[in-house]
Tab-separated table of C-alpha atoms in Angstrom:
chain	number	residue	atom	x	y	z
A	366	UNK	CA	-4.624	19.589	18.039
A	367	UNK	CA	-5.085	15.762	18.596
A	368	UNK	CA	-7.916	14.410	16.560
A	369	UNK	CA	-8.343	11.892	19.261
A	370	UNK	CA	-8.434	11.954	22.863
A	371	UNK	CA	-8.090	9.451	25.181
A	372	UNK	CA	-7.694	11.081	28.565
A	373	UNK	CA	-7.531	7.737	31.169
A	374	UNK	CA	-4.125	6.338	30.254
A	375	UNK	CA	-5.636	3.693	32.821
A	376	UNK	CA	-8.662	2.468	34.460
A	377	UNK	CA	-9.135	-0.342	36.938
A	378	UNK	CA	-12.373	-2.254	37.166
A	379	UNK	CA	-13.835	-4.947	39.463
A	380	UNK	CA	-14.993	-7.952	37.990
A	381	UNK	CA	-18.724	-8.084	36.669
A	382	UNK	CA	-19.061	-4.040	36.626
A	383	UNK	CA	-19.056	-1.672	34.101
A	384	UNK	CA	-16.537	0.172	33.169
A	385	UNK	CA	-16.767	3.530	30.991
A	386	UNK	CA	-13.484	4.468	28.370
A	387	UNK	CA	-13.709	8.087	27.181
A	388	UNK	CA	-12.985	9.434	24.143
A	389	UNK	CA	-13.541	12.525	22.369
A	390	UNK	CA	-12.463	13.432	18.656
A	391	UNK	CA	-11.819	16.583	16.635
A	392	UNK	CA	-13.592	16.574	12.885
A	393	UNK	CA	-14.619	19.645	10.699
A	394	UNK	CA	-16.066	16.811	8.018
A	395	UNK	CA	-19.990	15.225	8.590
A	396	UNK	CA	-19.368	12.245	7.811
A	397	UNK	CA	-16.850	10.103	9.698
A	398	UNK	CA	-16.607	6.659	11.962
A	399	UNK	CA	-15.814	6.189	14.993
A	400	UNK	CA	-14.123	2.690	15.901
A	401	UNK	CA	-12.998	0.905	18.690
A	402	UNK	CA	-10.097	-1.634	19.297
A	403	UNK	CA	-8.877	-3.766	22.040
A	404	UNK	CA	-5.054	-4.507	22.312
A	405	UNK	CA	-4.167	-7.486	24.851
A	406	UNK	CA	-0.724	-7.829	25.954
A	407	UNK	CA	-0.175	-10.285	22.690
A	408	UNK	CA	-0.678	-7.238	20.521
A	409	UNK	CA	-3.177	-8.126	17.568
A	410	UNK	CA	-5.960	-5.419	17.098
A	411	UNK	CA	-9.255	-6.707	17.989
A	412	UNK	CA	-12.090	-4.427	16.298
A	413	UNK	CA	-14.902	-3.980	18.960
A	414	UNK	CA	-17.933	-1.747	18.095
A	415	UNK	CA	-18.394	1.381	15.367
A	416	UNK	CA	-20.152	4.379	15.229
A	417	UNK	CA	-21.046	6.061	12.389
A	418	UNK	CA	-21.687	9.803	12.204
A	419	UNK	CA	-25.260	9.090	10.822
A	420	UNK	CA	-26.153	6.566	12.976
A	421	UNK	CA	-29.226	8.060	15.203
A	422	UNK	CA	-28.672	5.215	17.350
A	423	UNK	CA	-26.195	3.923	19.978
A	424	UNK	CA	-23.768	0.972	18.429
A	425	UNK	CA	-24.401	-1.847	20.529
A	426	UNK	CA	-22.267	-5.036	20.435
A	427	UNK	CA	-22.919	-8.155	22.831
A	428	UNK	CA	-21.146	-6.681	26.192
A	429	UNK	CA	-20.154	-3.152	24.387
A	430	UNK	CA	-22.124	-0.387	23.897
A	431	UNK	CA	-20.972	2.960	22.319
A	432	UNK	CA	-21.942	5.986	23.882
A	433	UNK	CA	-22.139	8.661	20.935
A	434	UNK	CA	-22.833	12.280	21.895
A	435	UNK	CA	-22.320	14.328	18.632
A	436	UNK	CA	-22.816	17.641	19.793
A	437	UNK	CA	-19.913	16.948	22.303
A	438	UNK	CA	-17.985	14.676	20.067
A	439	UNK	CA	-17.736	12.800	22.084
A	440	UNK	CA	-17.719	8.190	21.660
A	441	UNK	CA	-17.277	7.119	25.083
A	442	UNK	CA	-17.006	3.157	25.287
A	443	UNK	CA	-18.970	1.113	27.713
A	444	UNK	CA	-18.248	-2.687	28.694
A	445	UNK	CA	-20.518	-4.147	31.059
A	446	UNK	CA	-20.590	-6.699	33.049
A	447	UNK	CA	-16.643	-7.019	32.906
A	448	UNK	CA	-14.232	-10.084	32.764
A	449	UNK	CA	-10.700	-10.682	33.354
A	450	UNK	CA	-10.088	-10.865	29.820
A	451	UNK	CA	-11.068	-7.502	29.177
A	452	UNK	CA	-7.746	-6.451	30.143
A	453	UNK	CA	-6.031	-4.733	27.698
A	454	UNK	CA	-5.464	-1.669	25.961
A	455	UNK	CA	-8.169	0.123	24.462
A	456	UNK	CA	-7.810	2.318	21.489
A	457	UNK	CA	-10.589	4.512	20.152
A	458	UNK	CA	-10.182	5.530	16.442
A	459	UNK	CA	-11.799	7.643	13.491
A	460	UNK	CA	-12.261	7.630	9.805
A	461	UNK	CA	-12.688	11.154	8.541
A	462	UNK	CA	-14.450	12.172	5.231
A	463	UNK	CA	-16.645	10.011	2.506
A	464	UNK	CA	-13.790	8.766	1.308
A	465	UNK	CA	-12.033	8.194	4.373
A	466	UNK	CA	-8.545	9.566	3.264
A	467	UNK	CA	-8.432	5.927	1.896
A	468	UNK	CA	-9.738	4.419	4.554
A	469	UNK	CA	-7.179	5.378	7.589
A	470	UNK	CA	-7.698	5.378	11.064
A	471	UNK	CA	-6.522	8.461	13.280
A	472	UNK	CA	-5.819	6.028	16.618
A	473	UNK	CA	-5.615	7.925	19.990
A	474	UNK	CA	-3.563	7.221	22.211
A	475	UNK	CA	-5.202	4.067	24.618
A	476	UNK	CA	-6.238	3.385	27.666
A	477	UNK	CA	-4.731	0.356	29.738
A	478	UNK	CA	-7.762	-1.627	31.139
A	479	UNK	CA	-7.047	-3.444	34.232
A	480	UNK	CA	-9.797	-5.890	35.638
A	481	UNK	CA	-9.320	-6.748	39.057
A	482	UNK	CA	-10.908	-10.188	40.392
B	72	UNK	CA	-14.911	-12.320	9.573
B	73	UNK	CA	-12.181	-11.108	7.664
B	74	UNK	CA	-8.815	-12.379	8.442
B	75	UNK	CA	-5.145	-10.902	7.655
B	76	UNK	CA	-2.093	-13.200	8.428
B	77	UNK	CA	1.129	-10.990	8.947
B	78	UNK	CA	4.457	-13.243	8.967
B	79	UNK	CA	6.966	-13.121	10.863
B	80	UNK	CA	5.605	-12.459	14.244
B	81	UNK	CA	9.111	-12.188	15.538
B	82	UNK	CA	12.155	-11.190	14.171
B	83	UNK	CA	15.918	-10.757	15.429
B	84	UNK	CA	18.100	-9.279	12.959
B	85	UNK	CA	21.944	-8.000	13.060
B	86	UNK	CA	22.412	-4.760	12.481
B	87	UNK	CA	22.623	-3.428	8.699
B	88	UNK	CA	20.487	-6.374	7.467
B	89	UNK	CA	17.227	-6.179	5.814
B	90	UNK	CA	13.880	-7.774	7.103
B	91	UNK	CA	10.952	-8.713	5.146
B	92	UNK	CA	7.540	-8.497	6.707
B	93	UNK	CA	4.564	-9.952	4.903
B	94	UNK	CA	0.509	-8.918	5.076
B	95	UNK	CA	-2.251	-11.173	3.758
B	96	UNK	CA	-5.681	-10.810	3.618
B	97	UNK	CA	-7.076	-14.430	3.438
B	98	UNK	CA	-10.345	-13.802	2.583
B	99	UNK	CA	-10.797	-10.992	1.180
B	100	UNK	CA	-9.346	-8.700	-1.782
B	101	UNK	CA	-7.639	-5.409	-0.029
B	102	UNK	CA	-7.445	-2.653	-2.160
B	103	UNK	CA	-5.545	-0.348	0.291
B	104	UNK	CA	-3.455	-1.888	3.214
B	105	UNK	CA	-1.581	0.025	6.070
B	106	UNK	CA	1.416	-0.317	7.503
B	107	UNK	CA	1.716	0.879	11.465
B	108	UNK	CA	4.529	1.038	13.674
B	109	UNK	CA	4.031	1.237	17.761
B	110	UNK	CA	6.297	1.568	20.652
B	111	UNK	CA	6.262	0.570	23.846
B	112	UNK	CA	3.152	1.517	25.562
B	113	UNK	CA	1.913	4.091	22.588
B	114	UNK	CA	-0.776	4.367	20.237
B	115	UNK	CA	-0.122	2.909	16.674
B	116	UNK	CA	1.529	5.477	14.074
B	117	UNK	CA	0.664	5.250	10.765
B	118	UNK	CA	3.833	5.015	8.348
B	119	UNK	CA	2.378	4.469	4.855
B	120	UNK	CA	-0.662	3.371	3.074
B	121	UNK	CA	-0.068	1.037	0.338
B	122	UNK	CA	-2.582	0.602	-2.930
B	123	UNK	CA	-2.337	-2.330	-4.960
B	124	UNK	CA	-0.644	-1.940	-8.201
B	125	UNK	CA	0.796	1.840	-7.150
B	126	UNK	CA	3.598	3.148	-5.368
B	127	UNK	CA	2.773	4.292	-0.998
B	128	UNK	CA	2.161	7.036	0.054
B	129	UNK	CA	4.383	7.523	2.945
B	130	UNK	CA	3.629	9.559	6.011
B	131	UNK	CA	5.736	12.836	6.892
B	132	UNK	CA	9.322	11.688	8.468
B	133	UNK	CA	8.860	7.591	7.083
B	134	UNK	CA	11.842	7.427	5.022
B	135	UNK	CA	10.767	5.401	2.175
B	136	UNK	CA	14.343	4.240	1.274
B	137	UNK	CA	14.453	2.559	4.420
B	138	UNK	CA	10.854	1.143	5.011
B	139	UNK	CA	10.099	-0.302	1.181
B	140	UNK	CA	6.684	-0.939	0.526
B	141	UNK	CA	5.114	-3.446	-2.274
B	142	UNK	CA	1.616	-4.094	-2.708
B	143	UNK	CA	1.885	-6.818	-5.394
B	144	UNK	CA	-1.235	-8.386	-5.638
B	145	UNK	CA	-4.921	-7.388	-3.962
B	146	UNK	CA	-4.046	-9.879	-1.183
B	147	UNK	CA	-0.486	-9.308	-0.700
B	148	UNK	CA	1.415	-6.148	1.165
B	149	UNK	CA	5.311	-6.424	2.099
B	150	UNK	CA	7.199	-4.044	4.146
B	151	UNK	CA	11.373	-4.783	4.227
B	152	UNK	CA	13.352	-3.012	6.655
B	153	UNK	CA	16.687	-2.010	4.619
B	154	UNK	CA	19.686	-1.494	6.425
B	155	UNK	CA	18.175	-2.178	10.026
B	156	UNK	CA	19.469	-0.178	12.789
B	157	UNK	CA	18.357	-0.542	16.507
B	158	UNK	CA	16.364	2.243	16.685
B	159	UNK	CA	14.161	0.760	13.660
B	160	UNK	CA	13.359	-2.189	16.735
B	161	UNK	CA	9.667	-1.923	17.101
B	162	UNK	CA	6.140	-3.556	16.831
B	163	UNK	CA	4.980	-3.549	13.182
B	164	UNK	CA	1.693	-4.295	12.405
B	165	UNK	CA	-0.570	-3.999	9.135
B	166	UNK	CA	-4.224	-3.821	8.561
B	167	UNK	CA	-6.284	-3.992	5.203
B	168	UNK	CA	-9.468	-2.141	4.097
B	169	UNK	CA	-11.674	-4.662	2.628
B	170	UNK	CA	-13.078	-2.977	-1.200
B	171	UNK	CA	-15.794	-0.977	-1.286
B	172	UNK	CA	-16.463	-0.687	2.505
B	173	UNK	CA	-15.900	2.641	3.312
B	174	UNK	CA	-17.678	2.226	6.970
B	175	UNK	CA	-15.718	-1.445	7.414
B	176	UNK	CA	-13.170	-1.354	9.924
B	177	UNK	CA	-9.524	-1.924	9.297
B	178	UNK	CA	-8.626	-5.723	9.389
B	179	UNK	CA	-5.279	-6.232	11.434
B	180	UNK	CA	-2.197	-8.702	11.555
B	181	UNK	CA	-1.311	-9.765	14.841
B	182	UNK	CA	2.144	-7.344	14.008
B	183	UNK	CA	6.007	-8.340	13.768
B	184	UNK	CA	8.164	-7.240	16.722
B	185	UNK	CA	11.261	-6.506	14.990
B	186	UNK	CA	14.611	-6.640	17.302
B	187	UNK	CA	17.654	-5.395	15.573
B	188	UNK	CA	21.277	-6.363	17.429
């Protein structure tokens, strides 16, 4: 079974709204993070927003917001307000354990953001 | 923020020659780095994960006769392509784990795209 799922392989979004990117995860562990990433078309990884499993509150990060439903596992992303240069791929990722198996990230599989003007 | 310089960006290579690809984390000491490879249009898959001062630990199907990994110093990672083939043309990209920050995200290159002739 995936450990992350990513099921909009793309979205479109008008300029200035919000747009929501879903993701759900599989984790027997407590603790864990939940991370997000933004790809452009250039390629370097751009870290956005995380969520730890603790955290009692939604991450919040200038025009991101995390939407974290633990009992659904569930880490849907929210961008509001959108811009052309939020187009890109969008990657949501997790970091199992207290030690994090070393510190990897289990990357789903993206969703292309497309911001139409 | 925490910055990691990956060089080359772009490489073309003949066919049965060996590349070198470099990771640096500029500002930080990096413990564990990680070396991902993505295709067209996937997610990023993780080949190894690479301690300082001890051999990788390579991910099931990496061969690591082919993809060598050195982790020389806390700031430095290299992965060299042996032998390169066309099907070993990809996007490479590494990230580091800053020490001690088990809830930091991964810092990333801006990745190699390797083309093999």
């Amino acid at each position: 079974a995936q450990k992350i799922t990513q099921t909009q392989p793309g979205m479109f979004v008008q300029e200035k709204e919000a747009v929501t990117l879903d993701c759900t995860y599989d984790t027997s562990d407590q603790s864990y993070g939940l991370f997000w990433y933004k790809q452009p078309s250039s390629g370097e990884m751009i870290f956005l927003i995380y969520q730890g499993s603790y955290d009692e509150q939604n991450a919040t990060e200038g025009r991101y917001s995390l939407n974290f439903q633990k009992a659904r596992k569930s880490a849907n992303l929210v961008i509001s307000a959108s811009q052309l240069g939020d187009s890109a791929m969008y990657f949501c990722a997790m970091r199992e354990g207290l030690t994090g198996s070393q510190g990897n990230l289990i990357f789903g599989k993206g969703t292309k953001l497309s911001v139409k003007p | 923020g925490a910055v990691v310089s990956q060089h080359p960006s772009r490489v073309i290579c003949k066919s049965g020659t060996s590349v070198k690809i470099e990771c640096r984390s500029l500002d930080f000491q990096a413990t564990t780095m990680f070396w991902y490879r993505q295709f067209p249009k996937q997610s990023l898959m993780l080949m190894a994960t690479s301690n300082e001062g001890s051999k990788a630990t390579y991910e099931q199907g990496v061969e690591k006769d082919k993809f060598l990994i050195n982790h020389a110093s806390l700031t430095l990672s290299t992965l060299t392509v042996t032998s390169a083939h066309p099907e070993d043309s990809s996007f490479y990209i590494c990230s580091a784990l800053d020490r001690g920050s088990y809830n930091s995200p991964l810092h990333f290159g801006n990745g190699t795209r390797l083309t093999v002739t």
